[in-house]
CSV table of C-alpha atoms in Angstrom, one decimal:
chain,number,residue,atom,x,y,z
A,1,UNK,CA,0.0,0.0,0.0
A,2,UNK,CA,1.3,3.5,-0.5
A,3,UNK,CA,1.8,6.1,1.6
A,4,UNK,CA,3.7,8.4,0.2
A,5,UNK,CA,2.9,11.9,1.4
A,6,UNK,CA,4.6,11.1,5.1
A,7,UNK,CA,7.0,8.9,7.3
A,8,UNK,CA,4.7,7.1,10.4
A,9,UNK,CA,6.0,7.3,13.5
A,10,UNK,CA,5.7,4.2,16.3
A,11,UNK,CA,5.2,5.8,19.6
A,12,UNK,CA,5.4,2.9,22.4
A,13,UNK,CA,3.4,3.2,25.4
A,14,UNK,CA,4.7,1.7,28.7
A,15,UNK,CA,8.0,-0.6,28.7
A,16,UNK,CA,6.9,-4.1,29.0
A,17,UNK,CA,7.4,-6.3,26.0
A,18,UNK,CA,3.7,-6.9,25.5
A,19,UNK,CA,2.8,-3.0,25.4
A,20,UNK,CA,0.6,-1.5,22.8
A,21,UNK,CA,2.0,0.4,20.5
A,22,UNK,CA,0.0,3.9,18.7
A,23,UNK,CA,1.1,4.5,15.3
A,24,UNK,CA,1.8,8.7,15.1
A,25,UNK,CA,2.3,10.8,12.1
A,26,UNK,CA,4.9,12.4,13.8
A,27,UNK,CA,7.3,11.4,16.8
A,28,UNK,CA,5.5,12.8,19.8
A,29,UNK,CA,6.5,16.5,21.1
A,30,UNK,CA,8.8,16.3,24.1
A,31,UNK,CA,7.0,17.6,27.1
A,32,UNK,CA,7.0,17.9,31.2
A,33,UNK,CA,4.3,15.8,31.8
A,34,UNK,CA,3.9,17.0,35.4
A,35,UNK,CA,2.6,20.1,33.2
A,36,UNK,CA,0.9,18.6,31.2
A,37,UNK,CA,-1.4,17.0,33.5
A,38,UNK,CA,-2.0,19.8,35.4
A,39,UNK,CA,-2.6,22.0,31.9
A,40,UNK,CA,-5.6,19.3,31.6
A,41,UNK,CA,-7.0,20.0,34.5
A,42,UNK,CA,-7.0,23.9,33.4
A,43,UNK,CA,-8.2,22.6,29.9
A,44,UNK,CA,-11.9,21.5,31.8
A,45,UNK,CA,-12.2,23.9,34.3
A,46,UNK,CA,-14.8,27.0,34.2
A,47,UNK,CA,-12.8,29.0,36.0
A,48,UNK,CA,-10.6,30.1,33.7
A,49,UNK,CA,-13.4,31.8,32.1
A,50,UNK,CA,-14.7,34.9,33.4
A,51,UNK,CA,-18.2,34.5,34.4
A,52,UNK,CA,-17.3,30.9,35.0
A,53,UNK,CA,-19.3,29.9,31.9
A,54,UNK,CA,-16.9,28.4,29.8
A,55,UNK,CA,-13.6,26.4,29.8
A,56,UNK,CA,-11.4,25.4,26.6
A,57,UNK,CA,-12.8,22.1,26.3
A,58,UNK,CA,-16.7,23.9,25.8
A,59,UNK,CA,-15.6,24.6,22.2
A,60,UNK,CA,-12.5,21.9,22.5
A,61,UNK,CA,-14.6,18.5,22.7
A,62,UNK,CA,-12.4,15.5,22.8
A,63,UNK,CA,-15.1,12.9,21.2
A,64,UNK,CA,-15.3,15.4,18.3
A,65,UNK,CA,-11.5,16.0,18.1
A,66,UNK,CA,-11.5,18.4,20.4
A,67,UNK,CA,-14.1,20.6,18.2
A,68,UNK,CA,-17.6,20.8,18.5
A,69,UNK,CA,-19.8,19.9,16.5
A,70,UNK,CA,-21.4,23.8,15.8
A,71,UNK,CA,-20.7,25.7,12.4
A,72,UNK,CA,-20.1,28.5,14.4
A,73,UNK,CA,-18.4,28.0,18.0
A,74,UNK,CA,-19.9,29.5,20.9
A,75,UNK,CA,-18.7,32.6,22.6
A,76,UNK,CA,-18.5,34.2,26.4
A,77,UNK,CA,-21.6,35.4,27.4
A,78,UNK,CA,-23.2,38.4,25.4
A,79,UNK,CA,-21.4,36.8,22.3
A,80,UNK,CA,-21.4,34.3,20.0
A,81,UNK,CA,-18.7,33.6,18.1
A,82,UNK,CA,-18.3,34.3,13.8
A,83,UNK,CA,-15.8,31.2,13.1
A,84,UNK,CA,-15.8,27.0,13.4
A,85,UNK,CA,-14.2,25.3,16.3
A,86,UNK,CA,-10.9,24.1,14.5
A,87,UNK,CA,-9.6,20.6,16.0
A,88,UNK,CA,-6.6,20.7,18.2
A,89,UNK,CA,-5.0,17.3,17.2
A,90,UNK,CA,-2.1,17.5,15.9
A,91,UNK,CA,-1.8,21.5,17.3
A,92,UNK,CA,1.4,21.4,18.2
A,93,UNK,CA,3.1,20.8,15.5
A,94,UNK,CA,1.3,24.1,13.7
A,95,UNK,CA,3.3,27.4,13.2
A,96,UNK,CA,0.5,29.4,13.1
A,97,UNK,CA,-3.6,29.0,14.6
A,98,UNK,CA,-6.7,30.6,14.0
A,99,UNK,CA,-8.3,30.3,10.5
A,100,UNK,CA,-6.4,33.6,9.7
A,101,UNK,CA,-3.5,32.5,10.9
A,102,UNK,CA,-3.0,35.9,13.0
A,103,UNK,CA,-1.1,34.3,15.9
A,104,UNK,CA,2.3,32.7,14.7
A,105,UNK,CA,4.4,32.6,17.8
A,106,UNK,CA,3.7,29.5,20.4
A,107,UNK,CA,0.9,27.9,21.7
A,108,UNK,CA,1.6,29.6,24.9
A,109,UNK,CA,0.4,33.0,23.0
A,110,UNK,CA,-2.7,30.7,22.0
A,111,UNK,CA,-3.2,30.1,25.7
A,112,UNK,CA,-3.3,33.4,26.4
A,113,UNK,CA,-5.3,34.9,23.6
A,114,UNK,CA,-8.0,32.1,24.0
A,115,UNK,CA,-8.4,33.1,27.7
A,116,UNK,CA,-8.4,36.8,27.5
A,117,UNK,CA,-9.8,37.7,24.5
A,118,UNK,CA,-13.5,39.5,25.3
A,119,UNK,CA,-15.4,37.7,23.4
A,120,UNK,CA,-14.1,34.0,23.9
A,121,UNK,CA,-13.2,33.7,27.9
A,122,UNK,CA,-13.1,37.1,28.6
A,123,UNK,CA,-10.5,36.5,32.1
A,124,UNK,CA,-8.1,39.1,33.6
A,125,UNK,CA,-5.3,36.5,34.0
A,126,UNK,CA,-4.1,38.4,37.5
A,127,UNK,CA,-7.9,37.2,38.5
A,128,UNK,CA,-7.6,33.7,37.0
A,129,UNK,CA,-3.9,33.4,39.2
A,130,UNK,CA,-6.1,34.4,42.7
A,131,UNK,CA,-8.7,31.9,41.7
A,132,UNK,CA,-6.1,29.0,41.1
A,133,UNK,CA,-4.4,30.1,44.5
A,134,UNK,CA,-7.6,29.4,46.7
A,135,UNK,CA,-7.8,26.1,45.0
A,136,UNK,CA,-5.1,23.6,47.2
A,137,UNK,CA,-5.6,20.7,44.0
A,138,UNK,CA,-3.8,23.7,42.0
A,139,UNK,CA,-1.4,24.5,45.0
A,140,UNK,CA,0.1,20.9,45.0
A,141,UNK,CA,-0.4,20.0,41.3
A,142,UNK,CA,1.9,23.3,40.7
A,143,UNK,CA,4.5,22.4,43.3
A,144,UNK,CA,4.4,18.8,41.3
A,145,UNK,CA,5.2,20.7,38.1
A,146,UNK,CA,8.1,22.7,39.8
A,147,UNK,CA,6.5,25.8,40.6
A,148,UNK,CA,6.0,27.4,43.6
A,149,UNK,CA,2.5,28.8,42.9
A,150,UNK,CA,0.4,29.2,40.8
A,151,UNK,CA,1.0,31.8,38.5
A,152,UNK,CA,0.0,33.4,34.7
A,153,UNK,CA,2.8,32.5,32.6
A,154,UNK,CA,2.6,28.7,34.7
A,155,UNK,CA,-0.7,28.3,33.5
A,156,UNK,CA,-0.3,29.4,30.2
A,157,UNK,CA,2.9,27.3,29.7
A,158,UNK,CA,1.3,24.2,31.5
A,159,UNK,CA,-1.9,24.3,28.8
A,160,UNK,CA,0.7,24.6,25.9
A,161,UNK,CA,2.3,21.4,27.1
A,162,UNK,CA,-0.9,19.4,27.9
A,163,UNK,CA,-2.1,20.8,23.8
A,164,UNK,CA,1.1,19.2,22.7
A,165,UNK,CA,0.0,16.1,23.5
A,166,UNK,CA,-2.9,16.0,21.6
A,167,UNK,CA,-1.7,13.6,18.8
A,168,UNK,CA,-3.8,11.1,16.1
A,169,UNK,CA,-3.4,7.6,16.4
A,170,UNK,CA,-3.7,4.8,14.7
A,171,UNK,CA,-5.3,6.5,11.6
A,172,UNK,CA,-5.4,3.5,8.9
A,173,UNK,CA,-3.6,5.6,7.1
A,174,UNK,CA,-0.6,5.3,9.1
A,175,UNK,CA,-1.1,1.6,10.0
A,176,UNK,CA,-1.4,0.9,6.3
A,177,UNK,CA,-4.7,-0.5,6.9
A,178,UNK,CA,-6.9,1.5,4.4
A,179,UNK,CA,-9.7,0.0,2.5
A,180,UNK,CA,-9.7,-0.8,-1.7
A,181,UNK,CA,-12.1,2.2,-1.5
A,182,UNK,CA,-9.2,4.4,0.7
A,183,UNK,CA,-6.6,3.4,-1.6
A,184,UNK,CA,-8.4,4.0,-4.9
A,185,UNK,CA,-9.3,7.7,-2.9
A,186,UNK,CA,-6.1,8.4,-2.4
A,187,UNK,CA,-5.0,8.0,-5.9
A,188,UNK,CA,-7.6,10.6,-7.0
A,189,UNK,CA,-6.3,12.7,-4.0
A,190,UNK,CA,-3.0,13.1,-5.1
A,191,UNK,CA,-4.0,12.6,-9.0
A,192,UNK,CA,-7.5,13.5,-10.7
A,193,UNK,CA,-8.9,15.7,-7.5
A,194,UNK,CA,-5.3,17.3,-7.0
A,195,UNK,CA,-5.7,18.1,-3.4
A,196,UNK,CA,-2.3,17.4,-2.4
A,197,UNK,CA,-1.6,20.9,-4.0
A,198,UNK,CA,-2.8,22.6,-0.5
A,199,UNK,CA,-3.2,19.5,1.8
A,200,UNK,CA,0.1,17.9,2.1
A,201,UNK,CA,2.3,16.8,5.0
A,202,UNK,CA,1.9,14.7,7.6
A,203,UNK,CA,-0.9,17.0,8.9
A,204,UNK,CA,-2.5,17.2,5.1
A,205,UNK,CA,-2.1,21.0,5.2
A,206,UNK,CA,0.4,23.7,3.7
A,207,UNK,CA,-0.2,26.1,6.8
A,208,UNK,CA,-0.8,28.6,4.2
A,209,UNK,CA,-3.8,30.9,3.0
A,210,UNK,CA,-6.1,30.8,-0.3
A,211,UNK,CA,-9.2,32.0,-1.2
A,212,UNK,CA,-11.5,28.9,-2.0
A,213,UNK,CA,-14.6,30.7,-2.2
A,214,UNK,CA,-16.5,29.5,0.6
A,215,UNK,CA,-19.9,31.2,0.5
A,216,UNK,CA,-20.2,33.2,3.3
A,217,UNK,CA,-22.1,32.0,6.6
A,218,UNK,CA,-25.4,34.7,6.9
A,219,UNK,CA,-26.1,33.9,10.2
A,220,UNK,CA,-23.2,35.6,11.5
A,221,UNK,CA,-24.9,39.0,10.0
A,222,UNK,CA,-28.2,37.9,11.4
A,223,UNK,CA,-27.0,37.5,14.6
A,224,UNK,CA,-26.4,40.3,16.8
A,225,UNK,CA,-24.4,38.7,19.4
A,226,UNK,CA,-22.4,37.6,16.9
A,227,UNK,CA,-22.1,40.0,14.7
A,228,UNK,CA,-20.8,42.3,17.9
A,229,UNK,CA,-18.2,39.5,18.1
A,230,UNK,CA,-16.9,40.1,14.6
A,231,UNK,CA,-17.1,44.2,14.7
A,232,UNK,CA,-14.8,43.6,17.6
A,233,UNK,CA,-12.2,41.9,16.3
A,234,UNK,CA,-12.4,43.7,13.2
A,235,UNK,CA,-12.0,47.1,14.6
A,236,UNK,CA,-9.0,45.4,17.2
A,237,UNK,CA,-7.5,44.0,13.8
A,238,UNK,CA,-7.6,47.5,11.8
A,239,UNK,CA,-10.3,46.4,9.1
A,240,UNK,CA,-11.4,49.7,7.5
A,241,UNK,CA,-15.5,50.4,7.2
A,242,UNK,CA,-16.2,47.0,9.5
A,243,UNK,CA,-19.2,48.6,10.4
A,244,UNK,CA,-20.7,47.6,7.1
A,245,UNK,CA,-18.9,44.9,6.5
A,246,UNK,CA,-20.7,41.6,5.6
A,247,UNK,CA,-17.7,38.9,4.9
A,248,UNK,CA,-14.9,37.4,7.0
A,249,UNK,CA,-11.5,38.7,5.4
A,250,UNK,CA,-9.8,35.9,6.9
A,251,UNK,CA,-5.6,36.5,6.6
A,252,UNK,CA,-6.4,39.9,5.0
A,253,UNK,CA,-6.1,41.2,8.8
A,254,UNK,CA,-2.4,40.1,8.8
A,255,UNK,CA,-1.2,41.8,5.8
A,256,UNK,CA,-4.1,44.2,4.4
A,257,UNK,CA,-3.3,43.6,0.9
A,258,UNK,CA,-6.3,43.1,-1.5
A,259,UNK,CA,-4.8,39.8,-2.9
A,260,UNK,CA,-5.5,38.8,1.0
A,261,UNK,CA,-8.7,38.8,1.6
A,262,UNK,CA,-11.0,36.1,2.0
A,263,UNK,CA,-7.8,34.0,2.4
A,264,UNK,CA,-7.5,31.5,5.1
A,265,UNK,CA,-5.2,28.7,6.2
A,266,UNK,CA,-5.3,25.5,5.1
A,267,UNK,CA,-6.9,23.0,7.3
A,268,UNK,CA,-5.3,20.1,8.3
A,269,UNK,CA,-7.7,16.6,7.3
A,270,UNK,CA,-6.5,14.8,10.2
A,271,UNK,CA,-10.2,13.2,12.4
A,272,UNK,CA,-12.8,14.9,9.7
A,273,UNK,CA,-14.8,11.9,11.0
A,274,UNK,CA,-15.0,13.7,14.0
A,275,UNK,CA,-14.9,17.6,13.0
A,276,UNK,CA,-17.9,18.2,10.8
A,277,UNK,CA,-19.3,20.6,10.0
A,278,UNK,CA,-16.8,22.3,7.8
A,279,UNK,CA,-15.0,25.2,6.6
A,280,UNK,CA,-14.3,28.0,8.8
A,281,UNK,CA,-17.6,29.0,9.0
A,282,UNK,CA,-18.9,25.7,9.2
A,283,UNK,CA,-20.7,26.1,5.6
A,284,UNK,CA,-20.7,22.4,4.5
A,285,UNK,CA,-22.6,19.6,6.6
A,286,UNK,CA,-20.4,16.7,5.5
A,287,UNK,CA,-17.8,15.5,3.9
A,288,UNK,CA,-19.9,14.8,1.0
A,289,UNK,CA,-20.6,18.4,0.9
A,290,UNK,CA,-16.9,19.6,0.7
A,291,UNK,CA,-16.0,17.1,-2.3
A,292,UNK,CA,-19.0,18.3,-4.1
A,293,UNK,CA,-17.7,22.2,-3.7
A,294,UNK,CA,-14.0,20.7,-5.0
A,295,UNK,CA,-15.7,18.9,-7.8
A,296,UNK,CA,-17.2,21.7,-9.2
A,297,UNK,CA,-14.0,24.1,-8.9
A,298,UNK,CA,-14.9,25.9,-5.4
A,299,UNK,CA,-17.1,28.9,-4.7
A,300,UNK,CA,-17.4,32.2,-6.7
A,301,UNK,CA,-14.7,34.6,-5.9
A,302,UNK,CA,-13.2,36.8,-7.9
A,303,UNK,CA,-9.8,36.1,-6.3
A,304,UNK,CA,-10.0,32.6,-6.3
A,305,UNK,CA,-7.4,30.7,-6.4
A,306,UNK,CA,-6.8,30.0,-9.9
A,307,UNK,CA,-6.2,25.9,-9.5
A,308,UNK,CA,-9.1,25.4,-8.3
A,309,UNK,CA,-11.1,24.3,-11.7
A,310,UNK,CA,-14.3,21.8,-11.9
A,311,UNK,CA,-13.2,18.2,-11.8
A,312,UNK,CA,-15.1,16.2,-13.2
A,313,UNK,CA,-15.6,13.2,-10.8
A,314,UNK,CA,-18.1,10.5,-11.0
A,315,UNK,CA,-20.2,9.6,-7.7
A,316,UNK,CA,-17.8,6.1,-7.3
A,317,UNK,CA,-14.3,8.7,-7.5
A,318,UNK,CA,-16.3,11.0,-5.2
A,319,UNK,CA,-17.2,8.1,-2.7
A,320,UNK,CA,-13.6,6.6,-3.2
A,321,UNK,CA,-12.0,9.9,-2.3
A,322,UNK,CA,-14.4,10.4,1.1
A,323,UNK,CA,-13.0,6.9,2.0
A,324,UNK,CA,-9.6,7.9,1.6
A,325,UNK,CA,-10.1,11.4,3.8
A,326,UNK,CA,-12.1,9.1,6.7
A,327,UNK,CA,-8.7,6.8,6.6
A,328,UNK,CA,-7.0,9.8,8.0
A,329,UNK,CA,-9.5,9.9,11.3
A,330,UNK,CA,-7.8,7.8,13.8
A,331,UNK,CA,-8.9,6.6,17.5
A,332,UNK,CA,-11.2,8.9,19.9
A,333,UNK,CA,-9.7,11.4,21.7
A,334,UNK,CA,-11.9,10.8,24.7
A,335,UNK,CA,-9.9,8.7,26.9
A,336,UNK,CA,-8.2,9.5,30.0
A,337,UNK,CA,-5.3,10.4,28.6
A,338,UNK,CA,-7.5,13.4,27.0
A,339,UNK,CA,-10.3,14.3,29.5
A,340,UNK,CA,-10.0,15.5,33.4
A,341,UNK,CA,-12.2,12.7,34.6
A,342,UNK,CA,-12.5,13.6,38.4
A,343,UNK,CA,-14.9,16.2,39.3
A,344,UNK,CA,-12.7,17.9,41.8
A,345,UNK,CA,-13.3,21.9,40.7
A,346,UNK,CA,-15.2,23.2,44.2
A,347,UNK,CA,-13.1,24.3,47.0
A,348,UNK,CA,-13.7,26.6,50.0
A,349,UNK,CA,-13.0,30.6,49.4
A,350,UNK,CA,-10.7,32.2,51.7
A,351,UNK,CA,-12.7,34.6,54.5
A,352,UNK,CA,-11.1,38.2,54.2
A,353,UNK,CA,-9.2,37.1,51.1
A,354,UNK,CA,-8.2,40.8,50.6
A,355,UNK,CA,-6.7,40.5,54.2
A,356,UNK,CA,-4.7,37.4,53.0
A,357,UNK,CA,-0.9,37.3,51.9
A,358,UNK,CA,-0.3,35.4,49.0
């Protein structure tokens, strides 16, 4: 069987002779997994939210890939928010996130922006470092990790570590188990349907933008709450006239050039089992759906990208080629090495807490 568009990795869990063993597309990310475990217990926990409405794993699902399941995500209260949950696996290998790819640093700057931002989490981080003080579960899990207390840039760095772990496995794909149907697929992948253009890699994805032509999603204009959402990152990101704006720009807000807009990263095809709907603004139901748009050359655009051109499939190429993107969905992410299974978030507030020394 071929697999030519990446090397599989063998990661071996546990040291006896008999251990199972999860096929990776990469080598796993080097991590302090004191931190990491204590960044999943931040990754489930309200608290971190302002109102206490939300934690990272309200729009970061781990039986949907950590995504989901909304075309558009929601948003802190008062909000709701303009783009589709993208799934974290794989994250750490990116070098850029968000569907505009506007933050290009670390995931510890993720961490941050995800948590502050108004309308996503909306937290002063100074308050989210008092609430994580009172709680003695943080105390000792932060002395585990080598810290003193618990602090911002702790925090931050301890949910970067615990997102680097959040890795496919055992995608048949990678343990050269695809179907006849996968294989035929992925001919037409990297042939006829020419998809391995953009989505290429060991993540299926150039990490660069293009303008496919996804329609626009209305509802984020019909909504108010989240049409507030978008005016204020628009306004934050220097979009001119975003008052009257009716369409995402997408990596236009990182360079403002006109070839730009309505430009946004590739996504990686890793778990679509588990990530519809699609798109950034989740426009397409299914994965049926997204071939369909391919097949007939993408959206209308203007500045399209020019490669995109109809293709001419027949329904047994189309249903080949959906076998062939499912082959890249690997096992659930909802396991315990994914999810904070102990329901240990209430603890008793300090009396005269102003009063108290840190």
């Amino acid at each position: 069987m071929k697999r030519t568009l990446q090397a599989v990795c063998v990661l071996v869990l546990g040291a006896s002779a008999g251990a199972a063993q999860d096929v990776t597309p990469d080598p796993a990310i080097e991590v302090d997994a004191a931190r990491a475990e204590l960044g999943k217990r931040m990754f489930y926990d309200t608290r971190l939210s302002g109102d206490t409405a939300l934690s990272c794993a309200s729009c970061h699902q781990p039986d949907k890939a950590f995504t989901d399941g909304e075309a558009l995500s929601q948003a802190y209260t008062g909000a709701g928010h303009f783009r589709n949950a993208p799934t974290l696996a794989n994250v750490g290998f990116r070098e850029a996130w968000m569907h505009d790819g506007r933050l290009g640093t670390n995931l510890n700057d993720v961490a941050r922006e995800m948590i502050t931002e108004t309308y996503l989490m909306n937290m002063d981080m100074r308050i989210m470092q008092e609430r994580m003080k009172q709680d003695p579960v943080y105390r000792k899990m932060f002395a585990a990790a080598g810290m003193s207390e618990p602090s911002n840039g702790g925090a931050r760095n301890a949910l970067m570590d615990f997102m680097k772990t959040i890795q496919s496995r055992n995608a048949p794909f990678d343990t050269g188990e695809m179907s006849a149907a996968a294989t035929r697929g992925q001919g037409i992948f990297e042939g006829k349907g020419g998809c391995v253009a953009c989505h290429s890699g060991a993540r299926f994805t150039d990490d660069k933008p293009h303008n496919t032509g996804v329609p626009t999603n209305p509802d984020i204009w019909s909504d108010p709450l989240r049409h507030s959402a978008f005016v204020t990152y628009a306004k934050f990101m220097g979009v001119e006239n975003y008052m009257n704006l009716r369409e995402d720009l997408g990596a236009y807000v990182r360079t403002h050039r006109e070839e730009t807009k309505r430009t946004f990263l590739t996504p990686s095809l890793r778990e679509l089992k588990y990530t519809a709907p699609y798109m950034h603004n989740g426009t397409f139901a299914t994965l049926a759906d997204v071939v369909d748009f391919y097949d007939e050359g993408g959206g209308n655009d203007t500045a399209k990208d020019t490669r995109l051109q109809p293709l001419g499939l027949v329904p047994s190429e189309k249903a080949d080629l959906i076998a062939f993107l499912e082959s890249l969905s690997g096992d659930s992410f909802d396991t315990d090495a994914y999810v904070w299974r102990e329901d240990d978030y209430d603890y008793e507030l300090i009396e005269n807490w102003r009063e108290q020394s840190n």
